[in-house]
Amino acid sequence: MINAATIHVRNLAIRYSLLLICAAVAAPNIVHAHGTAQTPNQLGNRAITFPDTETYQTLVVDLHTHSVFSDGHVWPKIRVDEALKDGLDGLAITEHLEYQPHRADLLNPDRNKAYTEAASAAEGSDLLVIRGSEITREAPAGHINAIFIEDANKLINAENPPEDLTDVLGFYTAANQWPAQKAVEAAHSQGAFIFWNHPYWTRQSPDGIARITDFHADNAKNGILHGIEIANGNTYSEEAFAIALAHDLALIGVSDVHDLIDWDYKPHEGGHRPVTLVLAEDKSLAALKEALFAKRTVVWFRNTLIGRAPELIPVLQASLEISALSYRKDTSVAQVTLTNKSDMTMQLRYTGEHSLMLSADRITVPAHGEVEVQVKPGAVVPTLELPFVVENALTAPKQNPTLTLVSKR
Ligand SMILES: [Zn+2]
Ligand SMILES: [Zn+2]
């Protein structure tokens, strides 16, 4: 149980921490929610860009954000505007059902309100707005997102809530009496895709290490829990990644933004929010949902791509192109150009048998840039295979994938 003094201490702790995960406290920033969020796009296009794979469309989605309808500080329309600026294909605003710090000002009996506001703001655009909620409990259940739900109102059951609307803790406590299991089962009965949020959150796991619990293991086994955040805001969890692999959960990366994307990630300086790349049959809510249940996801966090090999390798292959093979005049020194069609600056380590001319074994291919590579096979050959370890991609904790590019004359 939380008391007011604890809340105060937590508020201070979070205020002075740069790690803002699902702040279950009021943040100190004063924002005029109905004003215009100034987001000058000084560097031009800030859209998060990864190419489609041979088989699938690569959808860029943020499945965990907040607005004023729980503890966020912006109106849902601003989330939609940010998503459009970031070139997202899909967005979910997932309000805390039980933690409602603005309820004295914004009491709305319909918990779908953030969704309907966002869906209306997105009309006329091709942004997919996904209905979702954050089920908010203390450990061990912790925080759980349910998306592709039908009705958020059925995921909360606060009996005898306090009459005083400013009694935020009282409402939270009343709502927490309803077991987390009932809430996830209610979401499951709506066909929801359900994932475990920030399982390493230091407020619920003080050493910052994610550990599987019976609650999560049982729900994963029973097909009720489908995914797990391995990246949330500024944080990444190798342990959550290991849990995902051990319990067959989809890998999810989210912003969990409460304030402004521009403040938290500085896209005008080249930053970006963490997102999930979803390999979908097409760009539609149905295809997105199908792909999530099929766990066809890759997480884009800082300058790292994280995914299982069957999803990650095709994204890397689509991102990195190799030119036709040519030779320097009157020599057997081969030259090829590597072209990067993605947002990730590729950090490659060459592991081939022939030595290189322009570098030792490290090659960096800038995002949306290219580099020339010269190789010395010792003779003019018609085909050259160049194997690389992609050092800023992960297929398992501490495991980098290998990508072999083939160039022909
Ligand atoms: Zn949370
Ligand atoms: Zn959250």
Coordinates of C-alpha atoms and ligand atoms in Angstrom, one line a residue:
M1 CA 0.0 0.0 0.0
I2 CA 1.2 3.5 -0.8
N3 CA 1.0 6.4 1.6
A4 CA 1.1 10.1 1.0
A5 CA 4.7 10.4 2.4
T6 CA 5.9 7.7 0.1
I7 CA 4.3 9.4 -2.9
H8 CA 6.1 12.6 -2.0
V9 CA 9.5 10.9 -1.8
R10 CA 8.8 9.2 -5.0
N11 CA 7.8 12.4 -6.6
L12 CA 11.2 14.0 -5.7
A13 CA 13.1 10.9 -6.7
I14 CA 11.5 10.9 -10.1
R15 CA 11.8 14.7 -10.5
Y16 CA 15.6 14.4 -10.1
S17 CA 15.9 11.3 -12.2
L18 CA 16.1 11.4 -15.9
L19 CA 14.5 8.0 -16.1
L20 CA 10.8 8.6 -16.3
I21 CA 9.1 5.3 -16.6
C22 CA 5.3 5.5 -16.3
A23 CA 5.6 8.2 -13.7
A24 CA 2.8 7.1 -11.2
V25 CA 3.2 10.6 -9.7
A26 CA 2.4 14.0 -10.9
A27 CA 5.3 15.5 -12.8
P28 CA 6.3 19.1 -12.0
N29 CA 6.1 20.5 -15.5
I30 CA 3.3 23.0 -16.1
V31 CA 1.9 22.6 -19.6
H32 CA -1.0 24.4 -21.2
A33 CA -2.7 21.3 -22.5
H34 CA -4.8 23.0 -25.1
G35 CA -2.0 25.3 -26.5
T36 CA 0.0 24.5 -29.5
A37 CA 2.9 22.2 -29.0
Q38 CA 5.7 23.9 -30.9
T39 CA 7.7 21.3 -32.6
P40 CA 9.9 23.0 -35.3
N41 CA 11.2 20.5 -37.7
Q42 CA 14.5 22.2 -38.3
L43 CA 16.3 19.3 -39.9
G44 CA 13.5 18.4 -42.3
N45 CA 12.2 14.9 -42.3
R46 CA 12.4 13.3 -38.9
A47 CA 10.3 10.2 -39.9
I48 CA 11.6 6.9 -38.5
T49 CA 12.4 5.0 -41.6
F50 CA 13.2 1.3 -42.1
P51 CA 12.6 -0.4 -45.5
D52 CA 10.0 -3.2 -46.0
T53 CA 11.4 -6.7 -46.1
E54 CA 11.1 -9.0 -49.1
T55 CA 8.0 -10.5 -47.5
Y56 CA 6.5 -7.9 -45.2
Q57 CA 5.7 -4.3 -44.8
T58 CA 7.7 -2.8 -41.9
L59 CA 5.3 -0.8 -39.7
V60 CA 6.7 1.6 -37.2
V61 CA 4.6 1.7 -34.0
D62 CA 4.6 3.1 -30.5
L63 CA 2.3 1.0 -28.4
H64 CA 2.6 2.8 -25.0
T65 CA 2.0 6.5 -24.5
H66 CA 0.0 8.7 -22.2
S67 CA -2.1 11.8 -22.3
V68 CA -4.0 14.0 -19.8
F69 CA -6.6 11.2 -19.4
S70 CA -4.2 9.5 -17.0
D71 CA -0.8 11.0 -15.9
G72 CA 0.4 12.4 -19.2
H73 CA 0.6 16.2 -19.8
V74 CA -0.7 16.6 -23.3
W75 CA -4.1 16.3 -25.1
P76 CA -4.4 13.1 -27.3
K77 CA -4.2 15.2 -30.4
I78 CA -0.6 16.2 -29.6
R79 CA 0.3 12.5 -29.4
V80 CA -1.2 12.1 -32.9
D81 CA 0.7 15.1 -34.2
E82 CA 3.9 13.8 -32.8
A83 CA 3.3 10.3 -34.3
L84 CA 2.7 11.9 -37.7
K85 CA 5.9 14.0 -37.4
D86 CA 7.8 10.8 -36.5
G87 CA 6.3 8.9 -39.5
L88 CA 4.7 6.3 -37.3
D89 CA 2.3 3.8 -38.8
G90 CA 0.6 3.0 -35.5
L91 CA 0.0 4.6 -32.1
A92 CA -1.7 3.5 -28.9
I93 CA -2.5 5.9 -26.1
T94 CA -2.6 3.6 -23.1
E95 CA -3.9 5.4 -20.0
H96 CA -3.5 4.0 -16.5
L97 CA -6.9 2.8 -15.7
E98 CA -6.4 3.0 -11.9
Y99 CA -4.0 5.9 -11.6
Q100 CA -6.0 9.0 -12.5
P101 CA -4.2 12.1 -11.1
H102 CA -6.3 14.5 -13.3
R103 CA -9.7 13.0 -12.3
A104 CA -10.8 16.1 -10.3
D105 CA -10.3 18.2 -13.5
L106 CA -11.0 15.7 -16.2
L107 CA -13.4 13.2 -14.8
N108 CA -14.8 11.2 -17.8
P109 CA -16.7 8.0 -17.1
D110 CA -15.7 6.7 -20.5
R111 CA -12.2 5.3 -20.3
N112 CA -12.0 5.1 -24.1
K113 CA -11.9 8.9 -24.3
A114 CA -8.2 9.2 -25.1
Y115 CA -8.6 6.7 -27.9
T116 CA -11.7 8.5 -29.4
E117 CA -9.9 11.9 -29.2
A118 CA -6.9 10.4 -30.9
A119 CA -8.9 8.6 -33.5
S120 CA -10.7 11.8 -34.3
A121 CA -7.5 13.8 -34.5
A122 CA -6.0 11.2 -36.9
E123 CA -8.9 11.3 -39.3
G124 CA -7.8 12.0 -42.8
S125 CA -4.3 10.7 -42.1
D126 CA -3.0 7.1 -42.6
L127 CA -2.0 6.7 -38.9
L128 CA -3.4 3.6 -37.3
V129 CA -4.8 4.5 -33.9
I130 CA -5.0 1.4 -31.6
R131 CA -7.3 1.3 -28.6
G132 CA -5.5 0.3 -25.5
S133 CA -5.1 0.7 -21.7
E134 CA -2.5 0.3 -19.0
I135 CA -3.6 -2.1 -16.2
T136 CA -1.7 -0.7 -13.3
R137 CA -0.9 -2.8 -10.2
E138 CA 1.9 -3.1 -7.6
A139 CA 4.4 -5.9 -8.0
P140 CA 4.3 -8.7 -8.8
A141 CA 1.7 -8.1 -11.6
G142 CA 3.1 -4.5 -12.1
H143 CA 2.0 -2.7 -15.2
I144 CA 0.4 -4.4 -18.2
N145 CA -0.7 -3.0 -21.5
A146 CA -3.7 -4.4 -23.2
I147 CA -4.1 -3.1 -26.8
F148 CA -6.6 -3.9 -29.5
I149 CA -9.3 -3.9 -26.8
E150 CA -12.9 -3.2 -27.5
D151 CA -13.9 -1.3 -24.4
A152 CA -11.5 0.0 -21.7
N153 CA -14.4 0.5 -19.3
K154 CA -14.6 -3.2 -18.8
L155 CA -11.0 -3.5 -17.6
I156 CA -11.5 -1.6 -14.4
N157 CA -13.6 -2.3 -11.4
A158 CA -13.2 0.1 -8.5
E159 CA -15.7 -0.6 -5.8
N160 CA -16.5 2.1 -3.3
P161 CA -14.2 4.7 -4.8
P162 CA -13.7 7.8 -2.6
E163 CA -16.2 10.6 -3.2
D164 CA -13.4 13.2 -3.1
L165 CA -12.1 13.4 -6.6
T166 CA -8.8 14.8 -5.5
D167 CA -8.2 11.6 -3.5
V168 CA -6.0 10.0 -6.2
L169 CA -4.4 7.5 -4.0
G170 CA -7.8 6.5 -2.6
F171 CA -9.1 5.8 -6.1
Y172 CA -5.9 3.9 -7.0
T173 CA -6.2 1.8 -3.8
A174 CA -9.9 1.0 -4.5
A175 CA -9.2 0.1 -8.1
N176 CA -6.3 -2.1 -7.1
Q177 CA -8.6 -4.3 -5.0
W178 CA -9.8 -5.9 -8.2
P179 CA -7.2 -8.7 -8.9
A180 CA -4.8 -8.2 -11.8
Q181 CA -5.7 -11.6 -13.1
K182 CA -9.4 -10.5 -13.5
A183 CA -8.3 -7.5 -15.4
V184 CA -6.0 -9.3 -17.8
E185 CA -8.7 -12.0 -18.3
A186 CA -11.2 -9.2 -19.1
A187 CA -8.8 -7.8 -21.7
H188 CA -8.1 -11.3 -23.1
S189 CA -11.9 -11.9 -23.5
Q190 CA -11.9 -8.8 -25.8
G191 CA -9.2 -10.4 -27.9
A192 CA -6.5 -8.0 -26.7
F193 CA -2.8 -8.3 -27.3
I194 CA -1.3 -8.0 -23.8
F195 CA 2.3 -7.2 -22.9
W196 CA 4.2 -6.7 -19.7
N197 CA 5.4 -3.1 -19.3
H198 CA 8.9 -2.1 -18.0
P199 CA 9.5 -5.3 -16.0
Y200 CA 12.7 -3.8 -14.7
W201 CA 11.2 -0.6 -13.4
T202 CA 13.3 0.4 -10.4
R203 CA 10.2 1.4 -8.4
Q204 CA 9.1 -2.3 -8.6
S205 CA 12.5 -3.9 -9.1
P206 CA 15.0 -1.8 -7.2
D207 CA 18.1 -3.5 -8.7
G208 CA 16.7 -2.8 -12.2
I209 CA 16.7 -6.5 -13.1
A210 CA 13.7 -8.0 -14.7
R211 CA 12.6 -11.4 -13.2
I212 CA 9.8 -13.6 -14.3
T213 CA 7.0 -14.1 -11.8
D214 CA 4.4 -16.9 -11.5
F215 CA 1.8 -14.4 -12.6
H216 CA 3.6 -13.6 -15.9
A217 CA 4.9 -17.1 -16.5
D218 CA 1.4 -18.6 -16.1
N219 CA -0.3 -16.0 -18.2
A220 CA 2.3 -16.4 -20.9
K221 CA 1.9 -20.2 -20.8
N222 CA -1.9 -19.8 -21.0
G223 CA -1.8 -17.5 -24.0
I224 CA -3.0 -14.4 -22.1
L225 CA 0.4 -12.6 -22.0
H226 CA 1.8 -12.1 -25.4
G227 CA 4.7 -9.7 -25.2
I228 CA 7.2 -7.9 -23.0
E229 CA 8.8 -4.5 -23.2
I230 CA 12.6 -4.8 -23.5
A231 CA 13.0 -1.1 -24.2
N232 CA 11.0 1.7 -22.5
G233 CA 11.9 5.3 -22.8
N234 CA 15.6 5.7 -22.1
T235 CA 16.0 2.2 -20.8
Y236 CA 16.8 -1.2 -22.2
S237 CA 16.7 -4.6 -20.4
E238 CA 18.8 -7.5 -21.4
E239 CA 17.1 -9.6 -18.7
A240 CA 13.7 -8.8 -20.2
F241 CA 15.1 -9.8 -23.6
A242 CA 16.1 -13.1 -22.1
I243 CA 12.6 -13.6 -20.5
A244 CA 11.0 -12.9 -23.9
L245 CA 13.1 -15.6 -25.5
A246 CA 12.5 -18.1 -22.7
H247 CA 8.8 -17.5 -22.5
D248 CA 8.1 -17.0 -26.2
L249 CA 6.9 -13.4 -25.9
A250 CA 6.9 -10.7 -28.5
L251 CA 9.7 -8.1 -28.2
I252 CA 8.3 -4.7 -27.6
G253 CA 10.0 -1.2 -27.5
V254 CA 8.0 1.9 -26.5
S255 CA 8.3 5.5 -25.6
D256 CA 5.9 5.5 -22.6
V257 CA 6.0 9.2 -23.2
H258 CA 4.2 11.5 -20.7
D259 CA 5.5 14.9 -21.8
L260 CA 6.6 15.8 -25.3
I261 CA 8.6 13.6 -27.7
D262 CA 10.6 16.7 -28.6
W263 CA 11.7 17.2 -25.0
D264 CA 12.5 13.6 -24.3
Y265 CA 14.1 12.5 -27.6
K266 CA 15.2 15.7 -29.4
P267 CA 14.3 14.5 -32.9
H268 CA 15.5 17.9 -34.2
E269 CA 19.0 16.8 -33.1
G270 CA 18.7 13.4 -34.7
G271 CA 17.1 11.5 -31.7
H272 CA 14.1 9.2 -31.8
R273 CA 11.7 7.5 -29.5
P274 CA 12.1 3.7 -29.0
V275 CA 9.6 2.0 -31.4
T276 CA 8.6 -1.5 -32.4
L277 CA 9.0 -2.4 -36.0
V278 CA 6.2 -4.8 -36.9
L279 CA 6.5 -7.0 -40.0
A280 CA 2.9 -7.0 -41.3
E281 CA 1.1 -8.3 -44.4
D282 CA -0.1 -4.8 -45.0
K283 CA -0.8 -1.5 -43.3
S284 CA -4.0 -2.1 -41.5
L285 CA -5.1 -2.7 -37.9
A286 CA -6.0 -6.3 -38.6
A287 CA -2.5 -7.0 -40.2
L288 CA -0.8 -5.2 -37.4
K289 CA -2.6 -7.2 -34.8
E290 CA -1.9 -10.5 -36.6
A291 CA 1.8 -9.7 -36.8
L292 CA 2.0 -8.8 -33.1
F293 CA 0.4 -12.1 -32.1
A294 CA 2.9 -13.8 -34.5
K295 CA 5.7 -12.0 -32.7
R296 CA 7.1 -10.6 -35.9
T297 CA 8.7 -7.6 -34.2
V298 CA 12.1 -5.8 -34.0
V299 CA 12.8 -3.2 -31.4
W300 CA 14.6 0.1 -32.5
F301 CA 16.3 1.5 -29.4
R302 CA 18.9 4.3 -29.6
N303 CA 21.2 3.1 -32.4
T304 CA 20.5 -0.6 -31.9
L305 CA 18.1 -3.1 -33.6
I306 CA 17.0 -6.0 -31.4
G307 CA 15.0 -8.9 -32.6
R308 CA 14.9 -12.6 -33.2
A309 CA 16.9 -13.7 -36.2
P310 CA 13.9 -14.5 -38.5
E311 CA 12.7 -10.9 -38.2
L312 CA 15.9 -9.0 -37.6
I313 CA 18.0 -10.5 -40.5
P314 CA 15.4 -9.6 -43.2
V315 CA 15.2 -6.0 -41.9
L316 CA 19.1 -5.8 -42.0
Q317 CA 19.1 -7.4 -45.5
A318 CA 16.6 -4.9 -46.7
S319 CA 18.5 -2.0 -45.1
L320 CA 21.9 -2.7 -46.5
E321 CA 22.5 -2.9 -50.2
I322 CA 25.7 -3.9 -52.0
S323 CA 26.5 -2.7 -55.5
A324 CA 27.7 -4.7 -58.4
L325 CA 31.3 -5.9 -58.3
S326 CA 33.9 -3.9 -60.1
Y327 CA 37.7 -3.7 -60.0
R328 CA 40.1 -0.8 -59.8
K329 CA 41.6 -0.2 -63.2
D330 CA 44.4 -2.7 -64.1
T331 CA 44.2 -4.4 -60.6
S332 CA 42.5 -7.3 -58.9
V333 CA 41.4 -4.9 -56.1
A334 CA 37.6 -5.3 -55.9
Q335 CA 35.4 -2.3 -55.1
V336 CA 31.8 -2.3 -54.0
T337 CA 29.6 0.3 -52.4
L338 CA 27.5 -0.4 -49.4
T339 CA 24.3 1.6 -49.2
N340 CA 22.3 2.0 -46.0
K341 CA 18.5 2.6 -46.6
S342 CA 17.7 2.7 -42.9
D343 CA 17.8 5.0 -39.9
M344 CA 20.4 2.9 -38.2
T345 CA 24.1 3.8 -38.6
M346 CA 25.4 0.3 -39.3
Q347 CA 28.5 -0.7 -37.3
L348 CA 30.0 -3.7 -39.1
R349 CA 32.9 -6.0 -38.4
Y350 CA 34.2 -7.7 -41.5
T351 CA 35.0 -11.4 -41.0
G352 CA 35.8 -12.5 -44.5
E353 CA 38.9 -14.3 -45.7
H354 CA 40.3 -11.6 -48.0
S355 CA 41.7 -8.5 -46.5
L356 CA 40.4 -5.0 -47.0
M357 CA 42.1 -2.0 -48.6
L358 CA 40.6 1.1 -47.0
S359 CA 40.1 -0.1 -43.4
A360 CA 41.0 -2.8 -41.0
D361 CA 37.9 -4.9 -40.0
R362 CA 35.5 -2.1 -38.9
I363 CA 33.2 -0.4 -41.4
T364 CA 30.6 2.2 -40.5
V365 CA 27.8 2.8 -42.9
P366 CA 25.9 6.0 -42.0
A367 CA 22.1 6.0 -41.8
H368 CA 20.9 6.7 -45.3
G369 CA 24.5 7.0 -46.5
E370 CA 27.0 4.8 -48.2
V371 CA 30.7 3.7 -48.0
E372 CA 33.1 2.3 -50.5
V373 CA 34.7 -1.0 -49.6
Q374 CA 37.8 -2.3 -51.3
V375 CA 38.7 -6.0 -51.0
K376 CA 41.8 -7.9 -52.2
P377 CA 40.8 -11.4 -53.3
G378 CA 44.1 -11.8 -55.1
A379 CA 42.6 -12.3 -58.5
V380 CA 39.7 -11.0 -60.5
V381 CA 36.8 -13.2 -59.4
P382 CA 33.2 -13.0 -60.7
T383 CA 31.5 -13.1 -57.3
L384 CA 32.5 -11.9 -53.9
E385 CA 30.9 -12.8 -50.6
L386 CA 31.4 -10.3 -47.8
P387 CA 30.4 -11.5 -44.3
F388 CA 29.9 -9.0 -41.6
V389 CA 28.9 -9.1 -37.9
V390 CA 26.4 -6.3 -37.3
E391 CA 27.8 -5.1 -33.9
N392 CA 24.8 -2.8 -33.1
A393 CA 22.2 -5.4 -33.7
L394 CA 21.2 -8.2 -31.2
T395 CA 19.4 -11.5 -31.8
A396 CA 19.8 -12.6 -28.2
P397 CA 21.6 -11.0 -25.2
K398 CA 25.2 -10.3 -26.2
Q399 CA 24.7 -12.0 -29.5
N400 CA 25.2 -10.1 -32.8
P401 CA 23.9 -11.4 -36.1
T402 CA 26.0 -12.1 -39.2
L403 CA 25.0 -10.7 -42.5
T404 CA 26.6 -11.9 -45.7
L405 CA 26.4 -9.6 -48.7
V406 CA 27.1 -11.0 -52.2
S407 CA 28.3 -8.9 -55.0
K408 CA 28.6 -10.0 -58.6
R409 CA 30.2 -8.5 -61.7
Ligands
ZN1 ZN 3.7 1.7 -16.5
ZN2 ZN 2.9 3.9 -19.0

